[in-house]
């Protein structure tokens, strides 16, 4: 039985997603524990340069074709199922993203392999595969021991550091032709780009994130002033976006963006599970909330229990007064 670990590379137009490196780092640990190799599998088009960034892997399998340039469930699942079926890795890691969850479910059905979704941790314990997943919207964690020779695990973005997968190396590269085409029921139409002119909060190093506690759109000014003093950007929880006070591109959480800034300052955010899922990976989390029992304090490195309308102006003034 193969003890190899496979990682399904997530990318957009050949640009690798951070979650790919997170999975590579986790995959290296699993491969070491299993005594197998780490194999990165990339499906798409224009991926010739990808192996240079996938140095954490022992081998890279490329399946390239113009028909695979844009994600479509049936064609990508068919290509991946052929590769995975031929190599039969012990564990296959797939990102728990919109595309990844679609792929994981289809692959599990096609290969008849068990699937563990929404995983925050996956490890081998005495040869047994154990995965820890979020359930009930992240309110509980469930630990599952997966039986069988093969398994697919969808990994939550931000559950592991990306730097662990960004290592130099020269993996062996193998090209795989795509499987024969078949009539598709789902076809790619067009890619809808993010709103023009807005920032990409996933690339920001400092985020000041605002929640329902801000009370009104007019009060956003004090948040924007603090973000400017910190050299950062304003983001938000879902209620703020639902109100139309900030665009969807600023939303942090399961239904928004997953962010990993160096500093995440949460103001007036209680800490719903769907929001916490999108910002757990921040290097430093600071929370300001008037409720000492707010769930956000459970993940914050530092917390301030107080009225944000007192705390934020005082902090901004202090920052501006500091040379």
Short mmCIF file of C-alpha atoms in Angstrom, two decimals:
data_model
loop_
_atom_site.label_atom_id
_atom_site.label_comp_id
_atom_site.label_asym_id
_atom_site.label_seq_id
_atom_site.Cartn_x
_atom_site.Cartn_y
_atom_site.Cartn_z
CA UNK A 1 0.00 0.00 0.00
CA UNK A 2 1.34 3.41 -0.98
CA UNK A 3 2.32 5.73 1.87
CA UNK A 4 2.59 8.78 -0.36
CA UNK A 5 0.77 12.01 0.45
CA UNK A 6 -0.82 14.03 -2.37
CA UNK A 7 -1.65 17.73 -2.41
CA UNK A 8 -4.06 19.11 -5.01
CA UNK A 9 -2.56 22.45 -6.03
CA UNK A 10 -5.02 25.34 -5.94
CA UNK A 11 -4.25 28.20 -8.30
CA UNK A 12 -5.88 30.88 -10.38
CA UNK A 13 -4.39 31.26 -13.83
CA UNK A 14 -1.15 29.68 -12.67
CA UNK A 15 -0.80 31.88 -9.57
CA UNK A 16 -0.57 29.56 -6.57
CA UNK A 17 -2.92 30.22 -3.65
CA UNK A 18 -1.51 30.53 -0.13
CA UNK A 19 -3.52 27.50 0.93
CA UNK A 20 -1.43 25.39 -1.47
CA UNK A 21 1.68 26.17 0.57
CA UNK A 22 -0.22 25.54 3.81
CA UNK A 23 -1.14 22.07 2.54
CA UNK A 24 2.41 21.40 1.34
CA UNK A 25 3.75 22.15 4.81
CA UNK A 26 1.20 19.85 6.40
CA UNK A 27 1.80 17.27 3.69
CA UNK A 28 5.54 17.19 4.44
CA UNK A 29 4.77 16.32 8.06
CA UNK A 30 2.40 13.54 7.00
CA UNK A 31 4.83 12.14 4.42
CA UNK A 32 7.58 12.08 7.03
CA UNK A 33 5.32 10.26 9.49
CA UNK A 34 4.16 7.78 6.84
CA UNK A 35 7.57 7.17 5.31
CA UNK A 36 6.31 8.13 1.87
CA UNK A 37 6.76 10.90 -0.68
CA UNK A 38 4.92 14.20 -1.01
CA UNK A 39 3.37 14.60 -4.45
CA UNK A 40 1.90 17.90 -5.68
CA UNK A 41 -0.72 17.57 -8.43
CA UNK A 42 -1.49 20.60 -10.60
CA UNK A 43 -4.26 20.63 -13.20
CA UNK A 44 -4.80 23.56 -15.56
CA UNK A 45 -2.93 25.32 -18.34
CA UNK A 46 0.27 27.37 -18.44
CA UNK A 47 1.68 25.63 -15.37
CA UNK A 48 5.19 25.00 -16.67
CA UNK A 49 6.69 27.35 -14.08
CA UNK A 50 4.74 25.91 -11.15
CA UNK A 51 7.28 23.22 -10.09
CA UNK A 52 9.80 25.95 -9.26
CA UNK A 53 7.47 27.17 -6.48
CA UNK A 54 6.58 23.67 -5.29
CA UNK A 55 9.96 22.80 -3.82
CA UNK A 56 8.39 21.29 -0.71
CA UNK A 57 7.17 18.36 -2.81
CA UNK A 58 9.25 15.35 -3.77
CA UNK A 59 7.43 15.12 -7.09
CA UNK A 60 5.10 17.29 -9.14
CA UNK A 61 2.53 15.89 -11.55
CA UNK A 62 1.33 18.38 -14.19
CA UNK A 63 -1.79 17.87 -16.25
CA UNK A 64 -1.97 20.74 -18.74
CA UNK A 65 -4.35 21.46 -21.57
CA UNK A 66 -6.16 24.47 -22.98
CA UNK A 67 -9.45 22.80 -22.05
CA UNK A 68 -8.37 22.93 -18.39
CA UNK A 69 -7.42 26.62 -18.36
CA UNK A 70 -10.52 27.54 -16.35
CA UNK A 71 -12.01 25.45 -13.57
CA UNK A 72 -14.94 23.25 -14.55
CA UNK A 73 -16.04 20.50 -12.14
CA UNK A 74 -16.33 17.58 -14.51
CA UNK A 75 -13.11 18.05 -16.50
CA UNK A 76 -10.94 18.81 -13.46
CA UNK A 77 -12.42 15.97 -11.41
CA UNK A 78 -11.89 13.57 -14.29
CA UNK A 79 -8.23 14.56 -14.65
CA UNK A 80 -7.54 14.38 -10.91
CA UNK A 81 -9.39 11.09 -10.49
CA UNK A 82 -7.21 9.52 -13.20
CA UNK A 83 -4.00 10.73 -11.53
CA UNK A 84 -5.04 9.80 -7.99
CA UNK A 85 -6.43 6.45 -9.08
CA UNK A 86 -3.12 5.55 -10.72
CA UNK A 87 -0.98 6.61 -7.75
CA UNK A 88 -3.33 5.67 -4.91
CA UNK A 89 -1.79 7.95 -2.23
CA UNK A 90 -2.45 7.27 1.45
CA UNK A 91 -3.87 10.77 1.99
CA UNK A 92 -4.95 13.45 -0.48
CA UNK A 93 -5.17 17.03 0.78
CA UNK A 94 -7.58 19.41 -0.95
CA UNK A 95 -8.26 23.03 0.02
CA UNK A 96 -11.57 23.70 1.78
CA UNK A 97 -12.42 26.49 -0.64
CA UNK A 98 -15.30 26.87 -3.09
CA UNK A 99 -13.35 25.03 -5.78
CA UNK A 100 -11.70 22.57 -3.42
CA UNK A 101 -14.91 21.47 -1.73
CA UNK A 102 -16.46 20.91 -5.14
CA UNK A 103 -13.47 18.82 -6.21
CA UNK A 104 -13.20 16.85 -2.96
CA UNK A 105 -16.80 15.68 -3.03
CA UNK A 106 -16.60 14.62 -6.67
CA UNK A 107 -13.29 12.81 -6.18
CA UNK A 108 -14.56 10.96 -3.11
CA UNK A 109 -17.56 9.74 -5.10
CA UNK A 110 -15.52 8.84 -8.20
CA UNK A 111 -12.80 6.96 -6.29
CA UNK A 112 -15.01 5.61 -3.50
CA UNK A 113 -12.64 7.03 -0.89
CA UNK A 114 -13.71 8.49 2.46
CA UNK A 115 -13.73 12.28 2.77
CA UNK A 116 -13.21 14.41 5.89
CA UNK A 117 -14.28 18.03 5.37
CA UNK A 118 -13.49 21.34 7.12
CA UNK A 119 -10.32 19.96 8.67
CA UNK A 120 -8.22 22.17 10.95
CA UNK A 121 -5.69 19.45 11.75
CA UNK A 122 -4.71 16.14 10.20
CA UNK A 123 -2.04 13.75 11.44
CA UNK A 124 -0.94 10.13 11.49
CA UNK A 125 -0.96 8.50 14.92
CA UNK A 126 0.62 5.03 15.00
CA UNK A 127 -0.24 4.66 11.33
CA UNK A 128 -3.86 5.74 11.85
CA UNK A 129 -5.18 8.84 10.07
CA UNK A 130 -6.79 11.29 12.48
CA UNK A 131 -8.48 14.51 11.34
CA UNK A 132 -9.97 17.31 13.44
CA UNK A 133 -12.82 19.18 11.78
CA UNK A 134 -15.10 22.10 12.55
CA UNK A 135 -18.79 21.26 12.87
CA UNK A 136 -21.93 23.29 13.63
CA UNK A 137 -20.43 26.38 12.03
CA UNK A 138 -17.21 26.08 13.99
CA UNK A 139 -18.86 25.87 17.41
CA UNK A 140 -17.50 22.36 17.99
CA UNK A 141 -14.47 20.36 16.91
CA UNK A 142 -14.87 16.71 15.93
CA UNK A 143 -11.96 14.25 15.84
CA UNK A 144 -12.36 11.46 13.32
CA UNK A 145 -10.25 8.36 12.78
CA UNK A 146 -10.40 7.48 9.10
CA UNK A 147 -10.44 3.83 8.11
CA UNK A 148 -9.28 2.40 4.80
CA UNK A 149 -6.18 2.53 2.64
CA UNK A 150 -6.92 5.94 1.12
CA UNK A 151 -8.63 9.14 2.25
CA UNK A 152 -9.33 12.68 1.09
CA UNK A 153 -9.13 15.54 3.58
CA UNK A 154 -10.27 19.08 2.80
CA UNK A 155 -8.13 21.54 4.77
CA UNK A 156 -9.39 24.92 5.97
CA UNK A 157 -7.35 27.88 4.71
CA UNK A 158 -5.37 29.45 7.53
CA UNK A 159 -5.21 26.22 9.54
CA UNK A 160 -1.43 25.94 9.04
CA UNK A 161 1.40 28.40 8.29
CA UNK A 162 2.10 28.91 4.60
CA UNK A 163 5.82 29.46 5.18
CA UNK A 164 6.23 25.77 6.05
CA UNK A 165 5.43 24.94 2.43
CA UNK A 166 7.54 27.67 0.86
CA UNK A 167 10.86 25.87 0.75
CA UNK A 168 13.49 25.49 -1.93
CA UNK A 169 13.77 22.19 -3.74
CA UNK A 170 13.96 20.45 -7.09
CA UNK A 171 11.04 18.04 -7.29
CA UNK A 172 10.85 15.48 -10.04
CA UNK A 173 8.34 16.59 -12.67
CA UNK A 174 6.01 14.34 -14.61
CA UNK A 175 3.61 15.44 -17.34
CA UNK A 176 0.28 13.64 -17.57
CA UNK A 177 -1.99 14.04 -20.60
CA UNK A 178 -5.60 14.93 -19.80
CA UNK A 179 -8.15 12.11 -20.05
CA UNK A 180 -10.39 11.97 -23.11
CA UNK A 181 -12.96 14.74 -23.16
CA UNK A 182 -16.59 13.95 -22.52
CA UNK A 183 -19.79 15.97 -22.90
CA UNK A 184 -19.94 18.42 -20.00
CA UNK A 185 -23.09 19.47 -18.19
CA UNK A 186 -21.29 22.36 -16.49
CA UNK A 187 -19.23 24.76 -18.60
CA UNK A 188 -17.09 27.77 -17.75
CA UNK A 189 -18.72 31.00 -18.91
CA UNK A 190 -16.68 33.87 -17.49
CA UNK A 191 -14.58 34.91 -14.52
CA UNK A 192 -16.11 37.70 -12.44
CA UNK A 193 -13.25 39.81 -11.10
CA UNK A 194 -13.40 41.59 -7.71
CA UNK A 195 -14.79 45.12 -7.71
CA UNK A 196 -12.40 47.38 -9.58
CA UNK A 197 -10.47 49.93 -7.58
CA UNK A 198 -10.89 48.25 -4.19
CA UNK A 199 -8.09 46.75 -2.10
CA UNK A 200 -7.24 43.07 -1.76
CA UNK A 201 -7.51 42.51 1.99
CA UNK A 202 -5.87 39.08 1.69
CA UNK A 203 -2.59 40.86 0.90
CA UNK A 204 -2.74 43.49 3.63
CA UNK A 205 -0.37 43.25 6.60
CA UNK A 206 -2.52 45.36 8.96
CA UNK A 207 -6.31 45.13 9.11
CA UNK A 208 -8.67 47.07 11.37
CA UNK A 209 -11.86 45.05 11.16
CA UNK A 210 -15.17 46.54 12.23
CA UNK A 211 -18.35 44.85 13.37
CA UNK A 212 -21.89 45.58 14.46
CA UNK A 213 -20.65 47.50 17.50
CA UNK A 214 -19.88 50.51 15.29
CA UNK A 215 -23.67 51.14 15.27
CA UNK A 216 -23.89 53.37 12.17
CA UNK A 217 -22.14 53.98 8.87
CA UNK A 218 -21.20 57.51 9.92
CA UNK A 219 -19.12 56.07 12.76
CA UNK A 220 -16.84 54.25 10.31
CA UNK A 221 -14.77 57.42 10.17
CA UNK A 222 -13.08 56.67 13.51
CA UNK A 223 -12.16 53.19 12.27
CA UNK A 224 -10.74 54.56 9.02
CA UNK A 225 -8.70 57.13 10.96
CA UNK A 226 -7.19 54.41 13.16
CA UNK A 227 -6.43 52.21 10.14
CA UNK A 228 -4.65 55.14 8.48
CA UNK A 229 -2.59 55.80 11.63
CA UNK A 230 -1.54 52.14 11.67
CA UNK A 231 -0.76 52.09 7.95
CA UNK A 232 -3.49 49.51 7.46
CA UNK A 233 -6.83 48.90 5.78
CA UNK A 234 -10.40 48.65 7.03
CA UNK A 235 -12.15 45.28 6.76
CA UNK A 236 -15.43 44.09 8.25
CA UNK A 237 -17.60 41.31 9.57
CA UNK A 238 -20.60 40.12 7.59
CA UNK A 239 -23.29 42.37 9.21
CA UNK A 240 -21.44 45.50 8.06
CA UNK A 241 -21.31 44.25 4.47
CA UNK A 242 -24.94 43.08 4.60
CA UNK A 243 -25.91 46.63 5.60
CA UNK A 244 -24.08 47.94 2.54
CA UNK A 245 -21.69 50.04 4.63
CA UNK A 246 -18.61 48.40 3.09
CA UNK A 247 -18.22 46.36 -0.13
CA UNK A 248 -18.14 42.58 -0.20
CA UNK A 249 -14.42 42.68 -0.96
CA UNK A 250 -13.83 43.91 2.61
CA UNK A 251 -15.67 41.02 4.29
CA UNK A 252 -13.68 38.63 6.48
CA UNK A 253 -15.08 35.19 7.28
CA UNK A 254 -16.29 31.92 5.86
CA UNK A 255 -18.59 33.69 3.39
CA UNK A 256 -15.99 36.38 2.69
CA UNK A 257 -12.20 36.40 2.64
CA UNK A 258 -9.67 34.40 4.62
CA UNK A 259 -6.95 36.77 5.82
CA UNK A 260 -3.59 36.33 7.54
CA UNK A 261 -2.22 39.80 8.30
CA UNK A 262 0.57 40.52 10.75
CA UNK A 263 -1.93 42.52 12.85
CA UNK A 264 -5.69 41.99 12.98
CA UNK A 265 -7.47 44.56 15.17
CA UNK A 266 -11.12 43.58 15.68
CA UNK A 267 -13.35 46.39 16.94
CA UNK A 268 -16.98 45.87 17.87
CA UNK A 269 -16.90 42.28 16.59
CA UNK A 270 -18.40 39.66 18.90
CA UNK A 271 -16.69 36.75 17.13
CA UNK A 272 -19.24 34.57 15.33
CA UNK A 273 -17.76 31.23 14.19
CA UNK A 274 -18.07 32.19 10.53
CA UNK A 275 -15.96 35.30 11.16
CA UNK A 276 -13.35 33.55 13.29
CA UNK A 277 -12.81 31.02 10.51
CA UNK A 278 -11.58 33.79 8.24
CA UNK A 279 -9.02 35.43 10.55
CA UNK A 280 -7.56 32.78 12.86
CA UNK A 281 -4.35 32.74 10.84
CA UNK A 282 -3.37 36.32 11.73
CA UNK A 283 0.02 36.64 13.45
CA UNK A 284 -1.35 38.97 16.13
CA UNK A 285 -5.02 39.41 17.03
CA UNK A 286 -6.17 42.34 19.19
CA UNK A 287 -9.85 42.70 20.13
CA UNK A 288 -11.79 45.69 21.44
CA UNK A 289 -15.29 44.91 22.72
CA UNK A 290 -17.52 46.12 25.53
CA UNK A 291 -18.68 42.55 26.30
CA UNK A 292 -16.07 40.66 28.37
CA UNK A 293 -17.70 37.37 27.34
CA UNK A 294 -17.49 38.02 23.59
CA UNK A 295 -16.13 34.92 21.76
CA UNK A 296 -13.56 37.09 19.96
CA UNK A 297 -11.55 37.22 23.19
CA UNK A 298 -11.15 33.43 22.96
CA UNK A 299 -8.87 33.78 19.91
CA UNK A 300 -7.34 37.21 20.63
CA UNK A 301 -3.75 37.49 21.83
CA UNK A 302 -4.65 40.79 23.52
CA UNK A 303 -8.06 42.11 24.49
CA UNK A 304 -9.47 45.45 25.59
CA UNK A 305 -12.83 45.43 27.35
CA UNK A 306 -14.21 48.89 26.75
CA UNK A 307 -16.30 51.21 24.61
CA UNK A 308 -14.76 51.39 21.14
CA UNK A 309 -15.85 55.03 20.91
CA UNK A 310 -13.47 55.77 23.79
CA UNK A 311 -10.70 53.31 22.93
CA UNK A 312 -10.26 54.00 19.20
CA UNK A 313 -9.88 57.82 19.34
CA UNK A 314 -7.46 57.48 22.27
CA UNK A 315 -5.37 54.89 20.40
CA UNK A 316 -5.38 56.98 17.21
CA UNK A 317 -4.27 60.07 19.12
CA UNK A 318 -1.46 58.10 20.78
CA UNK A 319 -0.24 56.76 17.44
CA UNK A 320 -0.28 60.20 15.85
CA UNK A 321 1.64 61.67 18.79
CA UNK A 322 4.33 59.00 18.55
CA UNK A 323 7.24 60.12 16.33
#
